[in-house]
CSV table of C-alpha atoms (C1' of nucleotides) in Angstrom, one decimal:
chain,number,residue,atom,x,y,z
A,202,MET,CA,14.0,-115.5,-15.9
A,203,ALA,CA,13.7,-112.0,-17.6
A,204,VAL,CA,15.7,-110.1,-15.2
A,205,ARG,CA,18.7,-112.3,-15.7
A,206,GLU,CA,19.0,-111.5,-19.4
A,207,GLY,CA,18.1,-107.8,-18.8
A,208,LEU,CA,21.1,-107.6,-16.5
A,209,LEU,CA,23.2,-109.4,-19.4
A,210,ALA,CA,22.0,-107.0,-21.7
A,211,VAL,CA,23.1,-104.1,-19.3
A,212,LEU,CA,26.6,-105.5,-19.2
A,213,SER,CA,26.8,-105.9,-22.7
A,214,GLY,CA,27.5,-102.1,-23.0
A,215,GLY,CA,30.7,-102.6,-21.1
A,216,PRO,CA,32.0,-103.7,-17.4
A,217,ARG,CA,30.1,-102.0,-14.4
A,218,HIS,CA,29.3,-102.5,-10.9
A,219,GLY,CA,26.1,-103.8,-9.2
A,220,TYR,CA,24.6,-100.7,-8.3
A,221,GLN,CA,25.2,-99.1,-11.8
A,222,ILE,CA,23.6,-102.2,-13.2
A,223,LYS,CA,20.6,-101.4,-11.4
A,224,THR,CA,20.4,-97.8,-12.5
A,225,ASP,CA,21.2,-98.5,-16.0
A,226,PHE,CA,18.6,-101.4,-16.1
A,227,GLU,CA,15.9,-98.9,-14.6
A,228,GLN,CA,16.9,-96.1,-17.1
A,229,ALA,CA,16.3,-98.5,-20.1
A,230,THR,CA,12.8,-99.6,-19.3
A,231,GLY,CA,12.1,-95.6,-18.8
A,232,GLY,CA,11.6,-96.1,-15.0
A,233,VAL,CA,8.7,-98.2,-15.1
A,234,TRP,CA,10.5,-101.4,-13.8
A,235,ARG,CA,12.2,-100.7,-10.6
A,236,LEU,CA,14.8,-103.3,-9.4
A,237,ASN,CA,15.2,-104.2,-5.9
A,238,VAL,CA,19.3,-103.7,-5.1
A,239,GLY,CA,19.3,-107.3,-3.5
A,240,GLN,CA,18.0,-109.0,-6.3
A,241,VAL,CA,20.5,-107.5,-8.7
A,242,TYR,CA,23.7,-108.7,-6.6
A,243,THR,CA,21.9,-112.3,-6.1
A,244,THR,CA,21.3,-112.6,-9.7
A,245,LEU,CA,24.7,-111.7,-10.4
A,246,ASP,CA,26.0,-114.3,-8.0
A,247,ARG,CA,24.2,-116.8,-10.0
A,248,LEU,CA,25.4,-115.3,-13.1
A,249,GLU,CA,28.9,-115.6,-11.9
A,250,ARG,CA,28.4,-119.3,-10.9
A,251,ASP,CA,26.9,-120.1,-14.5
A,252,GLY,CA,29.9,-118.5,-16.1
A,253,MET,CA,27.9,-115.7,-17.7
A,254,VAL,CA,30.0,-112.9,-16.0
A,255,THR,CA,33.1,-112.6,-14.2
A,256,LEU,CA,33.7,-110.5,-11.2
A,257,ASP,CA,36.8,-108.2,-10.8
A,258,ASP,CA,37.3,-108.0,-7.1
A,259,SER,CA,40.5,-106.2,-7.1
A,260,GLY,CA,39.6,-102.3,-7.1
A,261,GLU,CA,37.6,-100.5,-4.8
A,262,SER,CA,34.2,-101.6,-6.1
A,263,LYS,CA,33.1,-105.2,-7.7
A,264,VAL,CA,33.1,-104.8,-11.4
A,265,TYR,CA,31.1,-107.3,-13.4
A,266,SER,CA,31.9,-108.1,-17.0
A,267,LEU,CA,30.3,-110.2,-19.6
A,268,THR,CA,32.1,-113.7,-20.6
A,269,GLU,CA,31.8,-115.2,-23.9
A,270,ASN,CA,29.1,-117.4,-22.5
A,271,GLY,CA,27.3,-114.8,-21.3
A,272,GLU,CA,27.3,-112.9,-24.9
A,273,GLN,CA,26.2,-116.0,-26.6
A,274,GLU,CA,23.3,-116.5,-24.0
A,275,LEU,CA,22.3,-112.9,-24.6
A,276,ALA,CA,22.4,-113.2,-28.5
A,277,ARG,CA,20.3,-116.2,-27.9
A,278,TRP,CA,17.7,-114.5,-26.0
A,279,TRP,CA,17.6,-111.3,-28.2
A,280,GLU,CA,17.0,-113.7,-31.5
A,281,ALA,CA,14.9,-116.5,-30.1
A,282,ALA,CA,11.1,-115.8,-29.9
A,283,PRO,CA,9.3,-118.0,-27.2
A,284,LEU,CA,7.3,-120.4,-29.4
A,285,ASP,CA,6.3,-123.0,-27.4
A,286,GLU,CA,6.2,-121.4,-24.0
A,287,ALA,CA,3.3,-121.7,-21.8
A,288,PRO,CA,1.3,-118.6,-21.9
A,289,PRO,CA,2.3,-116.4,-18.9
A,290,ARG,CA,-0.2,-116.6,-16.1
A,291,ASP,CA,-2.5,-113.6,-16.4
A,292,GLU,CA,-4.3,-112.1,-13.4
A,293,LEU,CA,-7.1,-110.7,-15.2
A,294,MET,CA,-7.8,-114.0,-17.2
A,295,LEU,CA,-7.3,-115.9,-14.2
A,296,LYS,CA,-10.1,-113.8,-12.5
A,297,VAL,CA,-12.4,-114.3,-15.1
A,298,LEU,CA,-11.9,-117.7,-15.6
A,299,THR,CA,-12.6,-118.6,-12.0
A,300,ALA,CA,-15.5,-116.2,-11.6
A,301,LEU,CA,-17.1,-118.1,-14.6
A,302,ASP,CA,-16.7,-121.2,-12.7
A,303,ARG,CA,-18.9,-119.7,-9.7
A,304,GLY,CA,-21.6,-119.0,-12.3
A,305,ARG,CA,-22.3,-116.6,-15.3
A,306,ASP,CA,-23.7,-113.8,-13.3
A,307,HIS,CA,-20.7,-113.5,-11.3
A,308,ALA,CA,-18.3,-113.5,-14.1
A,309,LEU,CA,-20.5,-110.8,-15.7
A,310,ARG,CA,-20.3,-108.6,-12.9
A,311,VAL,CA,-16.3,-109.2,-12.7
A,312,ILE,CA,-16.0,-108.2,-16.3
A,313,GLU,CA,-18.0,-105.1,-15.8
A,314,ALA,CA,-15.8,-104.0,-12.8
A,315,HIS,CA,-12.9,-104.5,-14.4
A,316,ARG,CA,-13.9,-102.8,-17.8
A,317,THR,CA,-14.8,-99.5,-16.1
A,318,VAL,CA,-11.4,-99.3,-14.0
A,319,LEU,CA,-9.4,-100.2,-17.4
A,320,THR,CA,-11.3,-97.9,-19.3
A,321,SER,CA,-10.7,-94.8,-17.3
A,322,LEU,CA,-7.1,-96.0,-16.8
A,323,LEU,CA,-6.6,-96.1,-20.5
A,324,GLN,CA,-8.1,-92.6,-20.8
A,325,GLN,CA,-5.7,-91.0,-18.2
A,326,ARG,CA,-2.5,-92.8,-20.1
A,327,ARG,CA,-4.1,-91.5,-23.4
A,328,ARG,CA,-4.4,-87.8,-22.3
A,329,ARG,CA,-1.0,-87.8,-20.6
A,330,MET,CA,0.6,-89.2,-23.6
A,331,ARG,CA,-0.8,-86.6,-26.0
A,332,GLU,CA,-0.1,-83.8,-23.5
A,333,GLU,CA,3.3,-84.3,-22.3
A,334,GLY,CA,4.6,-87.4,-23.8
A,335,PRO,CA,6.3,-86.1,-27.1
A,336,LEU,CA,7.8,-83.3,-25.0
A,337,THR,CA,9.3,-84.7,-21.9
A,338,ASP,CA,9.5,-88.6,-22.5
A,339,SER,CA,12.6,-90.4,-23.9
A,340,LEU,CA,12.1,-92.9,-26.5
A,341,ALA,CA,12.0,-95.7,-24.1
A,342,THR,CA,9.2,-94.1,-21.9
A,343,GLN,CA,7.2,-93.6,-25.2
A,344,ILE,CA,7.5,-97.3,-26.1
A,345,VAL,CA,6.6,-98.4,-22.8
A,346,ASN,CA,3.6,-96.5,-22.8
A,347,ASP,CA,2.8,-97.6,-26.2
A,348,ALA,CA,2.9,-101.2,-24.9
A,349,LEU,CA,0.6,-100.2,-21.9
A,350,MET,CA,-2.0,-98.7,-23.6
A,351,LEU,CA,-2.1,-101.2,-26.5
A,352,ARG,CA,-2.3,-104.1,-23.6
A,353,ALA,CA,-5.1,-102.1,-21.9
A,354,GLU,CA,-7.1,-101.9,-25.2
A,355,SER,CA,-6.7,-105.6,-25.7
A,356,ASP,CA,-7.8,-106.5,-22.1
A,357,LEU,CA,-10.8,-104.2,-22.9
A,358,ARG,CA,-11.6,-106.1,-26.3
A,359,TRP,CA,-11.1,-109.5,-24.5
A,360,LEU,CA,-13.5,-108.3,-21.7
A,361,ASP,CA,-16.0,-107.3,-24.4
A,362,GLN,CA,-15.6,-110.9,-26.2
A,363,CYS,CA,-16.0,-112.4,-22.8
A,364,GLU,CA,-19.1,-111.0,-22.4
A,365,ALA,CA,-20.5,-111.7,-25.6
A,366,ARG,CA,-19.8,-115.3,-25.4
A,367,LEU,CA,-21.4,-115.4,-22.1
A,368,GLN,CA,-24.5,-113.6,-23.4
A,369,ALA,CA,-24.6,-116.1,-26.4
A,370,THR,CA,-24.9,-119.3,-23.8
A,371,SER,CA,-27.6,-117.6,-21.6
B,975,MET,CA,0.1,-114.1,-5.9
B,976,ALA,CA,-2.6,-115.3,-8.3
B,977,VAL,CA,-2.5,-118.9,-7.7
B,978,ARG,CA,-3.1,-118.2,-4.1
B,979,GLU,CA,-6.4,-116.7,-5.2
B,980,GLY,CA,-7.0,-119.1,-7.7
B,981,LEU,CA,-7.1,-121.9,-5.1
B,982,LEU,CA,-9.1,-119.8,-2.9
B,983,ALA,CA,-11.5,-119.7,-5.8
B,984,VAL,CA,-11.6,-123.3,-6.4
B,985,LEU,CA,-12.6,-123.8,-2.6
B,986,SER,CA,-15.3,-121.5,-3.0
B,987,GLY,CA,-17.0,-124.4,-5.0
B,988,GLY,CA,-16.9,-126.3,-1.7
B,989,PRO,CA,-14.5,-128.2,0.3
B,990,ARG,CA,-11.9,-130.7,-1.3
B,991,HIS,CA,-8.5,-132.1,-0.9
B,992,GLY,CA,-5.4,-130.6,-2.3
B,993,TYR,CA,-5.1,-133.0,-5.5
B,994,GLN,CA,-8.8,-132.2,-6.3
B,995,ILE,CA,-8.0,-128.6,-6.2
B,996,LYS,CA,-5.2,-128.9,-8.5
B,997,THR,CA,-7.2,-130.8,-11.3
B,998,ASP,CA,-10.1,-128.5,-10.7
B,999,PHE,CA,-7.9,-125.3,-11.0
B,1000,GLU,CA,-6.4,-126.8,-14.3
B,1001,GLN,CA,-9.7,-127.5,-15.8
B,1002,ALA,CA,-10.9,-124.1,-15.1
B,1003,THR,CA,-8.4,-122.4,-16.9
B,1004,GLY,CA,-9.1,-124.7,-19.9
B,1005,GLY,CA,-6.0,-126.7,-19.5
B,1006,VAL,CA,-3.4,-124.1,-20.4
B,1007,TRP,CA,-2.1,-123.5,-16.8
B,1008,ARG,CA,-0.8,-126.5,-15.2
B,1009,LEU,CA,-0.1,-126.5,-11.5
B,1010,ASN,CA,2.7,-128.5,-9.9
B,1011,VAL,CA,1.3,-130.5,-6.8
B,1012,GLY,CA,3.9,-129.2,-4.7
B,1013,GLN,CA,3.0,-125.9,-5.3
B,1014,VAL,CA,-0.6,-126.5,-4.5
B,1015,TYR,CA,0.2,-127.9,-1.0
B,1016,THR,CA,2.7,-125.3,-0.2
B,1017,THR,CA,0.4,-122.6,-1.0
B,1018,LEU,CA,-2.3,-124.2,1.0
B,1019,ASP,CA,-0.2,-124.4,4.0
B,1020,ARG,CA,0.3,-120.7,3.7
B,1021,LEU,CA,-3.4,-120.2,3.3
B,1022,GLU,CA,-3.9,-122.3,6.5
B,1023,ARG,CA,-1.3,-120.3,8.1
B,1024,ASP,CA,-3.1,-117.1,7.2
B,1025,GLY,CA,-6.4,-118.1,8.3
B,1026,MET,CA,-8.0,-118.2,4.8
B,1027,VAL,CA,-8.7,-122.0,4.8
B,1028,THR,CA,-9.0,-124.8,7.3
B,1029,LEU,CA,-7.9,-128.4,7.2
B,1030,ASP,CA,-10.0,-131.4,8.4
B,1031,ASP,CA,-7.4,-134.1,8.7
B,1032,SER,CA,-9.7,-136.5,10.5
B,1033,GLY,CA,-10.5,-138.6,7.5
B,1034,GLU,CA,-8.8,-140.5,4.8
B,1035,SER,CA,-7.5,-137.5,2.9
B,1036,LYS,CA,-6.6,-133.9,4.1
B,1037,VAL,CA,-9.8,-131.7,3.3
B,1038,TYR,CA,-9.4,-127.9,2.8
B,1039,SER,CA,-12.4,-125.4,3.1
B,1040,LEU,CA,-12.7,-121.8,2.9
B,1041,THR,CA,-13.2,-119.8,6.0
B,1042,GLU,CA,-14.8,-116.5,6.4
B,1043,ASN,CA,-11.7,-114.4,6.2
B,1044,GLY,CA,-11.0,-116.7,3.0
B,1045,GLU,CA,-14.3,-115.7,1.3
B,1046,GLN,CA,-13.9,-111.9,2.1
B,1047,GLU,CA,-10.3,-111.9,0.6
B,1048,LEU,CA,-11.5,-113.9,-2.5
B,1049,ALA,CA,-14.5,-111.2,-2.9
B,1050,ARG,CA,-12.0,-108.2,-2.6
B,1051,TRP,CA,-9.9,-110.3,-5.4
B,1052,TRP,CA,-12.6,-110.5,-7.9
B,1053,GLU,CA,-13.9,-107.1,-7.2
B,1054,ALA,CA,-10.9,-105.1,-7.1
B,1055,ALA,CA,-9.0,-104.0,-10.2
B,1056,PRO,CA,-5.3,-103.5,-9.9
B,1057,LEU,CA,-5.2,-99.5,-10.5
B,1058,ASP,CA,-1.9,-98.7,-9.3
B,1059,GLU,CA,0.2,-101.8,-9.6
B,1060,ALA,CA,3.3,-101.8,-11.2
B,1061,PRO,CA,2.9,-103.3,-14.8
B,1062,PRO,CA,3.7,-106.8,-15.2
B,1063,ARG,CA,7.2,-107.5,-16.5
B,1064,ASP,CA,7.0,-108.5,-20.1
B,1065,GLU,CA,9.6,-110.4,-21.6
B,1066,LEU,CA,9.0,-108.9,-25.1
B,1067,MET,CA,9.2,-105.3,-23.9
B,1068,LEU,CA,12.4,-106.0,-22.1
B,1069,LYS,CA,14.1,-107.6,-25.0
B,1070,VAL,CA,13.1,-104.5,-27.2
B,1071,LEU,CA,14.0,-102.0,-24.8
B,1072,THR,CA,17.3,-103.4,-24.0
B,1073,ALA,CA,18.2,-104.1,-27.7
B,1074,LEU,CA,17.3,-100.2,-28.1
B,1075,ASP,CA,20.1,-99.9,-25.7
B,1076,ARG,CA,22.6,-101.5,-28.0
B,1077,GLY,CA,21.6,-99.4,-31.0
B,1078,ARG,CA,18.7,-98.7,-33.3
B,1079,ASP,CA,19.6,-101.4,-35.8
B,1080,HIS,CA,19.8,-104.1,-33.2
B,1081,ALA,CA,16.6,-103.1,-32.0
B,1082,LEU,CA,15.2,-103.4,-35.4
B,1083,ARG,CA,16.4,-107.0,-36.1
B,1084,VAL,CA,14.9,-108.2,-32.8
B,1085,ILE,CA,11.6,-106.6,-33.6
B,1086,GLU,CA,11.7,-108.2,-37.2
B,1087,ALA,CA,12.4,-111.5,-35.8
B,1088,HIS,CA,9.9,-111.5,-33.2
B,1089,ARG,CA,7.2,-110.1,-35.7
B,1090,THR,CA,7.6,-113.2,-38.0
B,1091,VAL,CA,7.4,-115.6,-35.3
B,1092,LEU,CA,4.4,-113.8,-33.6
B,1093,THR,CA,2.4,-113.6,-36.9
B,1094,SER,CA,2.9,-117.4,-37.7
B,1095,LEU,CA,1.8,-118.3,-34.3
B,1096,LEU,CA,-1.3,-116.1,-34.5
B,1097,GLN,CA,-2.5,-117.6,-37.9
B,1098,GLN,CA,-2.0,-121.2,-36.3
B,1099,ARG,CA,-4.3,-120.3,-33.7
B,1100,ARG,CA,-6.8,-118.5,-36.0
B,1101,ARG,CA,-7.2,-121.5,-38.0
B,1102,ARG,CA,-7.5,-124.0,-35.1
B,1103,MET,CA,-10.2,-121.8,-33.5
B,1104,ARG,CA,-11.7,-121.6,-36.8
B,1105,GLU,CA,-11.9,-125.2,-37.4
B,1106,GLU,CA,-12.1,-127.2,-34.4
B,1107,GLY,CA,-12.8,-124.7,-31.8
B,1108,PRO,CA,-16.6,-124.2,-31.7
B,1109,LEU,CA,-16.8,-128.1,-31.8
B,1110,THR,CA,-14.6,-129.4,-29.2
B,1111,ASP,CA,-13.6,-126.6,-27.0
B,1112,SER,CA,-15.2,-125.8,-23.5
B,1113,LEU,CA,-16.2,-121.9,-22.8
B,1114,ALA,CA,-13.0,-121.7,-20.7
B,1115,THR,CA,-10.9,-123.0,-23.5
B,1116,GLN,CA,-12.5,-120.6,-26.0
B,1117,ILE,CA,-12.2,-117.7,-23.7
B,1118,VAL,CA,-8.4,-118.4,-23.0
B,1119,ASN,CA,-7.8,-118.9,-26.9
B,1120,ASP,CA,-9.5,-115.4,-27.5
B,1121,ALA,CA,-7.2,-113.8,-24.6
B,1122,LEU,CA,-4.2,-115.4,-26.4
B,1123,MET,CA,-5.0,-114.1,-29.7
B,1124,LEU,CA,-5.8,-110.8,-28.8
B,1125,ARG,CA,-2.6,-110.5,-26.8
B,1126,ALA,CA,-0.6,-111.6,-29.9
B,1127,GLU,CA,-2.2,-108.9,-32.1
B,1128,SER,CA,-1.5,-106.4,-29.5
B,1129,ASP,CA,2.2,-107.6,-29.3
B,1130,LEU,CA,2.3,-107.2,-33.2
B,1131,ARG,CA,0.8,-103.8,-33.4
B,1132,TRP,CA,3.2,-102.7,-30.6
B,1133,LEU,CA,6.0,-103.8,-32.6
B,1134,ASP,CA,4.7,-102.1,-35.7
B,1135,GLN,CA,4.6,-98.9,-33.6
B,1136,CYS,CA,7.9,-99.6,-32.3
B,1137,GLU,CA,9.6,-99.8,-35.7
B,1138,ALA,CA,7.7,-96.6,-36.8
B,1139,ARG,CA,9.2,-94.8,-33.8
B,1140,LEU,CA,12.6,-96.0,-34.6
B,1141,GLN,CA,12.5,-95.0,-38.1
B,1142,ALA,CA,11.0,-91.6,-37.3
B,1143,THR,CA,14.1,-90.7,-35.2
B,1144,SER,CA,16.4,-92.1,-37.8
C,1096,DA,C1',-2.4,-164.8,-11.8
C,1097,DC,C1',1.2,-161.5,-12.6
C,1098,DT,C1',3.0,-157.5,-14.4
C,1099,DG,C1',3.4,-153.1,-15.6
C,1100,DC,C1',0.9,-148.7,-16.2
C,1101,DC,C1',-1.6,-145.0,-14.9
C,1102,DA,C1',-4.6,-142.0,-11.9
C,1103,DT,C1',-5.1,-140.4,-7.4
C,1104,DA,C1',-2.8,-138.7,-3.0
C,1105,DG,C1',0.7,-136.4,-0.5
C,1106,DT,C1',5.6,-134.9,1.0
C,1107,DT,C1',10.1,-133.0,0.7
C,1108,DA,C1',14.1,-130.5,-1.0
C,1109,DC,C1',15.6,-127.4,-4.2
C,1110,DT,C1',16.1,-123.1,-7.4
C,1111,DG,C1',14.8,-118.5,-8.6
C,1112,DA,C1',12.3,-114.1,-8.2
C,1113,DG,C1',11.5,-110.5,-5.2
C,1114,DT,C1',11.4,-107.6,-0.9
C,1115,DA,C1',13.2,-105.5,3.3
C,1116,DT,C1',16.6,-103.9,5.9
C,1117,DA,C1',21.0,-103.2,7.6
C,1118,DC,C1',25.3,-100.7,6.9
C,1119,DA,C1',28.7,-98.2,5.0
C,1120,DT,C1',30.6,-93.6,2.4
C,1121,DA,C1',30.4,-89.5,-0.2
C,1122,DC,C1',28.1,-85.6,-1.9
C,1123,DT,C1',25.1,-81.8,-1.5
C,1124,DC,C1',21.9,-78.2,0.1
C,1125,DG,C1',20.2,-75.1,3.6
D,903,DC,C1',28.1,-77.9,10.1
D,904,DG,C1',24.2,-81.3,9.8
D,905,DA,C1',20.6,-83.6,7.4
D,906,DG,C1',19.1,-85.6,3.8
D,907,DT,C1',20.1,-88.2,-0.5
D,908,DA,C1',22.8,-90.9,-3.9
D,909,DT,C1',26.0,-94.7,-4.3
D,910,DG,C1',27.6,-99.3,-3.1
D,911,DT,C1',27.0,-103.8,-0.7
D,912,DA,C1',25.3,-107.9,2.1
D,913,DT,C1',22.3,-110.8,4.2
D,914,DA,C1',17.7,-112.7,5.6
D,915,DC,C1',13.6,-113.6,4.2
D,916,DT,C1',8.9,-114.8,2.1
D,917,DC,C1',6.8,-116.5,-2.1
D,918,DA,C1',6.6,-119.0,-6.8
D,919,DG,C1',7.8,-123.0,-9.1
D,920,DT,C1',9.9,-127.4,-10.4
D,921,DA,C1',11.7,-132.4,-9.3
D,922,DA,C1',11.4,-136.3,-7.5
D,923,DC,C1',10.2,-139.4,-4.1
D,924,DT,C1',6.6,-142.6,-1.6
D,925,DA,C1',2.2,-145.1,-1.7
D,926,DT,C1',-2.2,-146.9,-3.0
D,927,DG,C1',-5.7,-148.6,-5.9
D,928,DG,C1',-7.5,-150.0,-10.5
D,929,DC,C1',-7.4,-152.2,-14.9
D,930,DA,C1',-5.3,-153.9,-19.4
D,931,DG,C1',-2.8,-157.2,-21.5
D,932,DT,C1',-0.3,-161.5,-22.0
DNA sequence: ACTGCCATAGTTACTGAGTATACATACTCG
DNA sequence: CGAGTATGTATACTCAGTAACTATGGCAGT
C-alpha cells in the first residue's frame, strides 16, 4: 500500500486529474518508478470509495481532490514510522536462504554469482553519478540514486557476512 | 514473483504436500516470513498449470513434486541476478520523495522522525543479536537478522545523506 | 469420559497490486 | 497532410496476499 499514499501525496499539491497524477508521481520519484495508468484509476476509485478523495465529474475531465480524511491519512503516513511491520520480502535474501537449505556449497555459489553482478552494477552507478549526476540530475533523481547505491552496498556487505558465517560452520 | 520460486525451492528437497511446503518455507526463512495457507495452494495451482510441478492426488493427501521444467526454472532463478529490473518500490524512499515535493522543511521533518525510530529499532536488534543470537538462533535466523540490521543501517545512512543534500540547497 | 484446544490439511471468496490493451482527442513535426 | 506522440479514460486480466471456513486427529485437564 505505497502507491495509494503516493497518489494522496501528489493530490496534496492541489486537485488534478488521473493522468496528471500519474505523471506528477513519476516526476516526483525522479522517473524510476513508472506507474501503469490503469493502476492509477483503479486506486483512485478505491480512494474515492474510502472517502479519501472526491471526484468532480462536471467539467471536461475528471478532477480529483483530497478530502479532510485523505489529508489526515496522508499526514499519518508521513509521520508514522513502520515499527512493527513484517520485514518486506526481499528476493535476494530469499534466494540465499532457500539455497542454504540445499546445502552450503550451493548457497556459496549463489552468493558469489550475485556479488559479481552487484559489484559491477554498483560501479556503473557510481561512475554515472560522478560524471553526469551533479550536472543533469534533479534533486529527486540524486536522492534516488543515493538510495540505490547505498542499498547495493548494503546487499554486498550482507553477502560477505553470509559467506563468513557459512565458512565458520564448515 | 518470489513466493513462487520459494515454493519451488522447498520442493527441490523432495515431494511434499501443501501444508508441509508452507511450514518448510517458513522455517527456511527463520520464521520472519509467514505464508498464508491459501496463497500456498493457489500458487501451487498456478505452478501445476505452468508445468513446474505435478500433483499426485491418489493417496490421502495431495503430494506435489518438481518437474524437469520446475527444476530448470529454479536453477535459473538461483543463478540469475536481476540486472535490469526496476528498483523495488521502497516505502521510506517514497515518503521522503513525496514529502520533498511538499517543501524542504516538510521533508526534513519526515527524515528526522524516521531516523529516530530506525535508530532505536537498530539498537534493539543489535542488543538482541549480541545477547541471545549466537546461543538460540539458527543459521537462517542469524542471516536474516544480519540483513535486517544492514538494511536499517543503510536506510539511516541514506536519511543522513538526504538531509545533507537538502541543507546544501537551502 | 468428555470437553476444549491445538496442529495438520485443504478450500473458497475476497481485496489489492500491477499489466495489457483498447479507445478516444489533440498537438506537432517532417 | 499524415504519422507519430502526448493526453485522457476505461476495462479485463493475472498475481499477491488475507480471512474465514471445513474437517480430522491427538492430547491435556477436569
